[in-house]
Structure formats: structure tokens, C-alpha cells
């Protein structure tokens, strides 16, 4: 067998293998139809220093990881990475989570949502929610091709991504953009949501950076109330799973406590796990035997909903 043939065979094998394992990246919006967008010279940035940090997102996408059909539960989870509405901790609280979900037969879908930018957007405070609503509708519209159940689509958000997830869970039926195609006829209501050390309130217990980045330094009181999601819970808010560490000094645990109480008051199915230690931003917590149990508790909870 000559060297040229061996090289071609090896390259072909690599391409097939890569094609079998590659994730799917889909733009959330059709080209040149991104709501609230302002044309500018701002460029998207990707920086890796232990964690892949994406900032100045220009074209939002969903990155889809599907389990093998024989393992699939037909559940799907859209994942919103955190980063204080300034960056996205894209692998740490995004793609790593999606791959982990695949191991449980759940489709993991990472949302690369736009971050508030006065340079690239008008009414920037609405932009993350606009992208979140569209992402949920897009996934629901593709349920058949993704081999998922259109009525088993949940969301999972971490930190500021938890704020966005809880905003979607409480503002899913509000019109924040003009419909542009058939996708926008789909419901934007998640069937369930999980929130990890989430920013919930923009009151005294908030994370200052997330609040400032989304609604500015001196927001009007009605804007603060609108994005304090413990005040926006209704009987139609999706069932919710919360997990948080008591010693979180970045986003106080009271955020989860406030949201749990609001859910309870409205009769919404809610489960909460508060851990004594873990700090903030622990993701899968693979190095902590106790804390990493949140993943199994979440899987058990999702199964209980079915």
C-alpha cells in the first residue's frame, strides 16, 4: 500500500469521524433580520484563559449537541452561560454542560446570546430576552429533526445566564420583537427551568455588574422591578429547579430563596438545593463530591416531571 493511499485513507477516516461527532451551529436569526441591531465596527471576541470567554456577540447562535438516538429521552435543555452580561463563560457553563447532558440522553443546546451594547444595539436591555425567546422558538420548531419532544424543552442558566433564563421563564409571553417568520408562531414558554446560582433580583441582593450591564447605572424603578424576576412570577411560570451555595459572595443565596418563595406563593412546582459551600461559578463542580451532586438531583427532577 503506497503512502499516498494511506494518507488519503487516514484523511477520509478523520473526516467521517469528525462529521459523526461534530456539533451543529445554527444562527438564531435570518441574515440581516436581527432585531434591535445597529451596524457598527464592533467585533465579536473569543479569549481563552482556562475558560473560553466570548464577548461582544454580534450574531447569536444555538450550538446543538444531540445524544445517540438509542439513548435519547427526547428531553432538550437550552443552556445560557453566565458572565455578568459582559461575557459568556462559553465552555465552562455552556458546551461542557451540553456534553454532560448528552451522557444522560438529553439534548444540550448552548445559546450564544447577545450581550447588552449601546454601540451595537438599540434598547439594549431587551436584547438578551429577544434572543432567548427566539432560541426557544427555534428549537421547538426543529423538534422533529432534533428527535426531541416539543413539550419537553427546558432551560438551564448560570449566574447572569440564570437571570436571563428566569427572565424568559417569567416574560416568555411578552412581545419584545416583531415576528419575522413561521418560527415566531411557536411558543416561547419553557416546559421547565433550572437555575444555577442565579441572579434573580435587581434589588438590594443583586449582582451589581449584571444589573449595570443590562439596565445601566441609574435605572428607573419600574425597570428594576421588571427585571427583578421574583416579582414577575405567575401561576404559569414553568416548574423550577434551583441550586446555590450559601457562601456565594458574588450572587447572594437570597436570590434563589426569593425566587423559591415567589414560586411557592403562586403554586408553581419548585425544588431547591442549597449547599453549605461552593462559592460562585462552580459549573459541574467535578472536584467536590457533595456539590457535584446537583447534576444527579436535576436529572432525577426532570424525570419526575415526565
Coordinates of C-alpha atoms in Angstrom, one line a residue:
X1 CA 0.0 0.0 0.0
X2 CA 1.6 3.3 -1.1
X3 CA 2.0 6.3 1.2
X4 CA -0.4 8.4 -0.9
X5 CA -3.2 5.9 -0.5
X6 CA -2.6 5.6 3.3
X7 CA -2.7 9.3 3.6
X8 CA -6.0 9.6 1.7
X9 CA -7.5 6.7 3.7
X10 CA -6.5 8.3 7.0
X11 CA -7.8 11.7 6.0
X12 CA -11.1 10.2 4.9
X13 CA -11.4 8.4 8.2
X14 CA -10.7 11.6 10.1
X15 CA -13.4 13.5 8.1
X16 CA -16.0 10.8 8.7
X17 CA -15.2 10.6 12.4
X18 CA -15.3 14.4 12.7
X19 CA -18.6 14.5 10.9
X20 CA -20.1 11.9 13.3
X21 CA -19.0 13.8 16.4
X22 CA -19.3 17.4 15.3
X23 CA -21.9 19.7 16.9
X24 CA -24.4 21.7 15.0
X25 CA -24.3 25.5 15.0
X26 CA -27.4 27.4 13.8
X27 CA -27.9 31.1 13.6
X28 CA -30.9 32.2 15.7
X29 CA -31.9 34.9 13.2
X30 CA -32.0 35.0 9.4
X31 CA -29.2 37.1 7.9
X32 CA -29.8 40.9 8.2
X33 CA -33.0 40.4 10.3
X34 CA -31.6 40.6 13.8
X35 CA -33.9 42.8 15.9
X36 CA -32.5 45.9 17.6
X37 CA -29.2 45.6 15.8
X38 CA -27.2 48.7 14.9
X39 CA -24.5 48.3 12.3
X40 CA -21.1 49.1 13.9
X41 CA -17.5 48.3 13.8
X42 CA -17.7 46.2 17.0
X43 CA -16.3 42.7 16.5
X44 CA -17.1 39.5 18.4
X45 CA -14.2 38.5 20.7
X46 CA -13.1 35.0 21.8
X47 CA -10.5 34.8 24.5
X48 CA -9.3 31.6 26.3
X49 CA -7.5 31.8 29.7
X50 CA -8.6 28.5 31.2
X51 CA -12.2 29.3 30.2
X52 CA -13.4 30.3 26.8
X53 CA -14.8 33.8 27.2
X54 CA -16.9 35.3 24.4
X55 CA -17.8 39.0 24.4
X56 CA -19.4 41.5 22.0
X57 CA -21.6 38.8 20.4
X58 CA -22.8 40.1 17.0
X59 CA -24.6 37.1 15.5
X60 CA -26.4 34.9 18.1
X61 CA -26.4 31.1 17.6
X62 CA -27.5 27.9 19.1
X63 CA -24.9 25.1 19.3
X64 CA -26.7 21.8 19.4
X65 CA -25.4 18.6 21.0
X66 CA -27.6 15.5 20.4
X67 CA -27.3 12.2 22.2
X68 CA -27.4 8.9 20.3
X69 CA -31.0 8.1 19.3
X70 CA -30.9 4.9 21.3
X71 CA -30.1 6.8 24.5
X72 CA -32.3 9.8 23.9
X73 CA -35.0 10.7 26.4
X74 CA -36.4 13.3 24.0
X75 CA -35.8 16.0 26.6
X76 CA -33.9 19.1 25.5
X77 CA -32.3 21.8 27.5
X78 CA -31.2 25.2 26.3
X79 CA -28.2 26.4 28.2
X80 CA -27.5 30.1 29.0
X81 CA -23.9 30.6 30.1
X82 CA -23.2 33.3 32.7
X83 CA -20.7 36.1 32.7
X84 CA -22.4 39.2 34.2
X85 CA -23.9 40.2 30.9
X86 CA -20.4 41.2 29.9
X87 CA -19.0 37.9 28.6
X88 CA -20.2 34.4 28.2
X89 CA -18.3 31.6 30.0
X90 CA -19.0 29.6 26.9
X91 CA -17.4 26.2 27.7
X92 CA -17.4 26.3 31.5
X93 CA -21.2 27.0 31.7
X94 CA -22.1 26.1 28.1
X95 CA -20.6 23.4 25.9
X96 CA -19.2 21.3 28.8
X97 CA -22.7 21.2 30.3
X98 CA -24.3 20.2 26.9
X99 CA -21.9 17.3 26.6
X100 CA -22.6 16.2 30.1
X101 CA -26.3 16.3 29.4
X102 CA -25.8 14.1 26.4
X103 CA -24.5 11.4 28.7
X104 CA -28.0 11.4 30.3
X105 CA -29.7 11.2 26.9
X106 CA -30.7 14.8 27.0
X107 CA -30.1 17.2 24.0
X108 CA -27.9 20.1 25.2
X109 CA -28.3 23.3 23.3
X110 CA -25.9 26.2 24.1
X111 CA -27.3 29.7 23.4
X112 CA -24.8 32.3 22.4
X113 CA -26.9 35.3 23.1
X114 CA -26.1 38.9 22.5
X115 CA -24.8 40.9 25.4
X116 CA -26.0 44.5 26.1
X117 CA -24.1 47.0 24.0
X118 CA -25.1 50.6 23.3
X119 CA -22.8 50.6 20.3
X120 CA -24.3 47.6 18.6
X121 CA -28.0 47.7 19.8
X122 CA -30.9 49.9 20.5
X123 CA -32.9 49.3 23.6
X124 CA -30.1 47.0 24.8
X125 CA -31.9 45.9 27.9
X126 CA -34.3 43.9 25.8
X127 CA -31.8 42.2 23.6
X128 CA -30.8 39.1 25.7
X129 CA -34.5 38.3 26.2
X130 CA -35.2 38.8 22.5
X131 CA -32.5 36.2 21.6
X132 CA -33.7 33.9 24.4
X133 CA -37.3 33.9 23.2
X134 CA -36.2 33.3 19.6
X135 CA -33.8 30.5 20.6
X136 CA -36.6 28.6 22.4
X137 CA -39.0 29.0 19.5
X138 CA -36.3 27.9 17.0
X139 CA -35.6 24.7 18.9
X140 CA -39.3 24.0 19.3
X141 CA -39.7 24.4 15.5
X142 CA -36.9 21.9 14.9
X143 CA -38.1 19.3 17.5
X144 CA -38.7 16.6 14.8
X145 CA -35.3 17.0 13.2
X146 CA -33.6 17.1 16.6
X147 CA -35.6 13.9 17.7
X148 CA -36.9 15.7 20.8
X149 CA -40.4 16.2 22.2
X150 CA -41.7 19.7 21.6
X151 CA -43.3 19.6 25.0
X152 CA -40.1 18.6 26.9
X153 CA -37.9 21.6 26.2
X154 CA -36.4 23.2 29.3
X155 CA -33.8 25.8 30.0
X156 CA -30.7 26.0 32.3
X157 CA -29.0 29.2 33.2
X158 CA -25.9 30.0 35.4
X159 CA -25.4 33.3 37.2
X160 CA -26.3 36.1 34.8
X161 CA -27.4 33.3 32.4
X162 CA -29.7 32.3 35.3
X163 CA -31.1 35.8 35.3
X164 CA -31.8 35.6 31.6
X165 CA -33.3 32.1 32.0
X166 CA -35.6 33.3 34.8
X167 CA -36.5 36.4 32.7
X168 CA -37.5 34.0 29.8
X169 CA -39.4 31.9 32.3
X170 CA -41.4 34.9 33.6
X171 CA -41.6 37.1 30.4
X172 CA -42.0 34.4 27.7
X173 CA -45.4 35.7 26.5
X174 CA -44.4 39.3 26.2
X175 CA -43.9 40.8 22.7
X176 CA -40.3 42.1 22.7
X177 CA -39.8 41.9 18.9
X178 CA -41.8 41.8 15.7
X179 CA -42.4 38.3 14.3
X180 CA -40.4 37.7 11.2
X181 CA -41.2 34.1 10.0
X182 CA -43.0 30.8 10.9
X183 CA -40.6 30.1 13.8
X184 CA -42.1 33.0 15.7
X185 CA -45.5 31.3 15.7
X186 CA -44.1 28.8 18.2
X187 CA -44.5 29.2 22.0
X188 CA -41.5 30.7 23.8
X189 CA -42.6 29.1 27.1
X190 CA -40.0 26.7 28.5
X191 CA -41.5 23.5 29.8
X192 CA -39.2 23.6 32.9
X193 CA -36.2 25.6 34.0
X194 CA -33.1 25.0 36.2
X195 CA -31.2 27.9 37.7
X196 CA -27.7 27.6 39.0
X197 CA -26.5 30.3 41.4
X198 CA -28.8 32.7 39.5
X199 CA -29.0 36.5 39.6
X200 CA -32.8 36.9 40.2
X201 CA -33.4 40.3 41.9
X202 CA -32.1 43.7 40.8
X203 CA -32.9 45.0 44.3
X204 CA -30.6 45.0 47.4
X205 CA -29.4 41.4 46.9
X206 CA -28.4 41.7 43.3
X207 CA -25.1 41.3 41.4
X208 CA -24.1 44.8 40.6
X209 CA -22.2 44.1 37.4
X210 CA -25.1 42.2 35.8
X211 CA -27.6 44.9 36.8
X212 CA -25.4 47.7 35.5
X213 CA -24.6 46.0 32.2
X214 CA -28.2 45.2 31.5
X215 CA -30.1 48.3 32.6
X216 CA -27.4 50.9 33.4
X217 CA -26.1 52.7 36.4
X218 CA -29.3 54.8 37.3
X219 CA -32.2 52.8 36.0
X220 CA -35.8 53.8 36.6
X221 CA -37.6 52.0 39.5
X222 CA -40.0 50.3 37.0
X223 CA -37.1 48.9 35.1
X224 CA -35.6 47.5 38.3
X225 CA -38.9 45.9 39.1
X226 CA -39.4 44.5 35.6
X227 CA -36.0 42.6 35.8
X228 CA -36.5 41.6 39.5
X229 CA -37.9 38.2 38.4
X230 CA -39.1 37.2 41.9
X231 CA -41.7 40.0 41.3
X232 CA -42.7 38.6 37.9
X233 CA -43.7 35.0 38.8
X234 CA -47.2 33.9 37.9
X235 CA -49.2 30.7 38.1
X236 CA -48.0 29.9 34.5
X237 CA -44.2 30.2 35.3
X238 CA -42.6 26.8 34.5
X239 CA -41.6 24.3 37.2
X240 CA -38.3 25.3 38.5
X241 CA -35.1 23.6 40.0
X242 CA -32.8 25.9 41.9
X243 CA -29.2 25.2 43.2
X244 CA -26.9 27.6 45.0
X245 CA -24.1 27.7 47.6
X246 CA -24.6 29.5 50.9
X247 CA -21.1 31.0 50.8
X248 CA -21.6 32.6 47.4
X249 CA -20.2 36.2 47.8
X250 CA -20.8 37.3 44.2
X251 CA -24.5 36.4 43.9
X252 CA -26.1 36.1 47.4
X253 CA -28.1 32.9 48.0
X254 CA -31.0 35.1 48.9
X255 CA -31.6 35.4 45.1
X256 CA -32.6 31.7 45.0
X257 CA -34.5 32.0 48.2
X258 CA -36.6 34.9 47.0
X259 CA -37.5 33.1 43.7
X260 CA -38.4 29.9 45.5
X261 CA -40.7 31.8 47.8
X262 CA -42.3 33.5 44.9
X263 CA -42.9 30.2 43.1
X264 CA -44.3 28.6 46.2
X265 CA -46.7 31.6 46.7
X266 CA -48.0 31.1 43.2
X267 CA -48.4 27.4 43.5
X268 CA -45.6 26.6 40.9
X269 CA -43.8 23.3 41.3
X270 CA -40.3 24.1 42.7
X271 CA -37.3 22.3 44.1
X272 CA -34.3 23.9 45.7
X273 CA -30.9 22.6 46.8
X274 CA -28.8 24.9 49.0
X275 CA -25.2 23.7 49.6
X276 CA -23.2 25.0 52.6
X277 CA -20.1 25.8 50.5
X278 CA -19.1 26.1 46.9
X279 CA -18.8 29.8 46.3
X280 CA -19.8 31.1 42.9
X281 CA -19.4 29.8 39.4
X282 CA -18.8 26.2 40.2
X283 CA -20.3 24.7 37.0
X284 CA -20.3 20.9 37.2
X285 CA -18.3 21.0 40.5
X286 CA -16.5 17.8 39.5
X287 CA -13.9 18.3 42.2
X288 CA -16.4 18.4 45.1
X289 CA -18.0 15.1 46.0
X290 CA -21.0 16.7 47.6
X291 CA -21.6 19.8 45.5
X292 CA -21.4 17.9 42.2
X293 CA -24.5 16.0 43.3
X294 CA -26.6 18.9 41.9
X295 CA -26.4 17.2 38.4
X296 CA -28.0 14.0 39.6
X297 CA -30.6 15.8 41.6
X298 CA -31.5 17.8 38.5
X299 CA -31.8 14.6 36.3
X300 CA -34.0 13.0 38.9
X301 CA -36.2 16.1 39.0
X302 CA -36.5 16.2 35.2
X303 CA -37.5 12.6 35.2
X304 CA -40.1 13.3 37.8
X305 CA -41.7 15.8 35.6
X306 CA -42.2 13.2 32.9

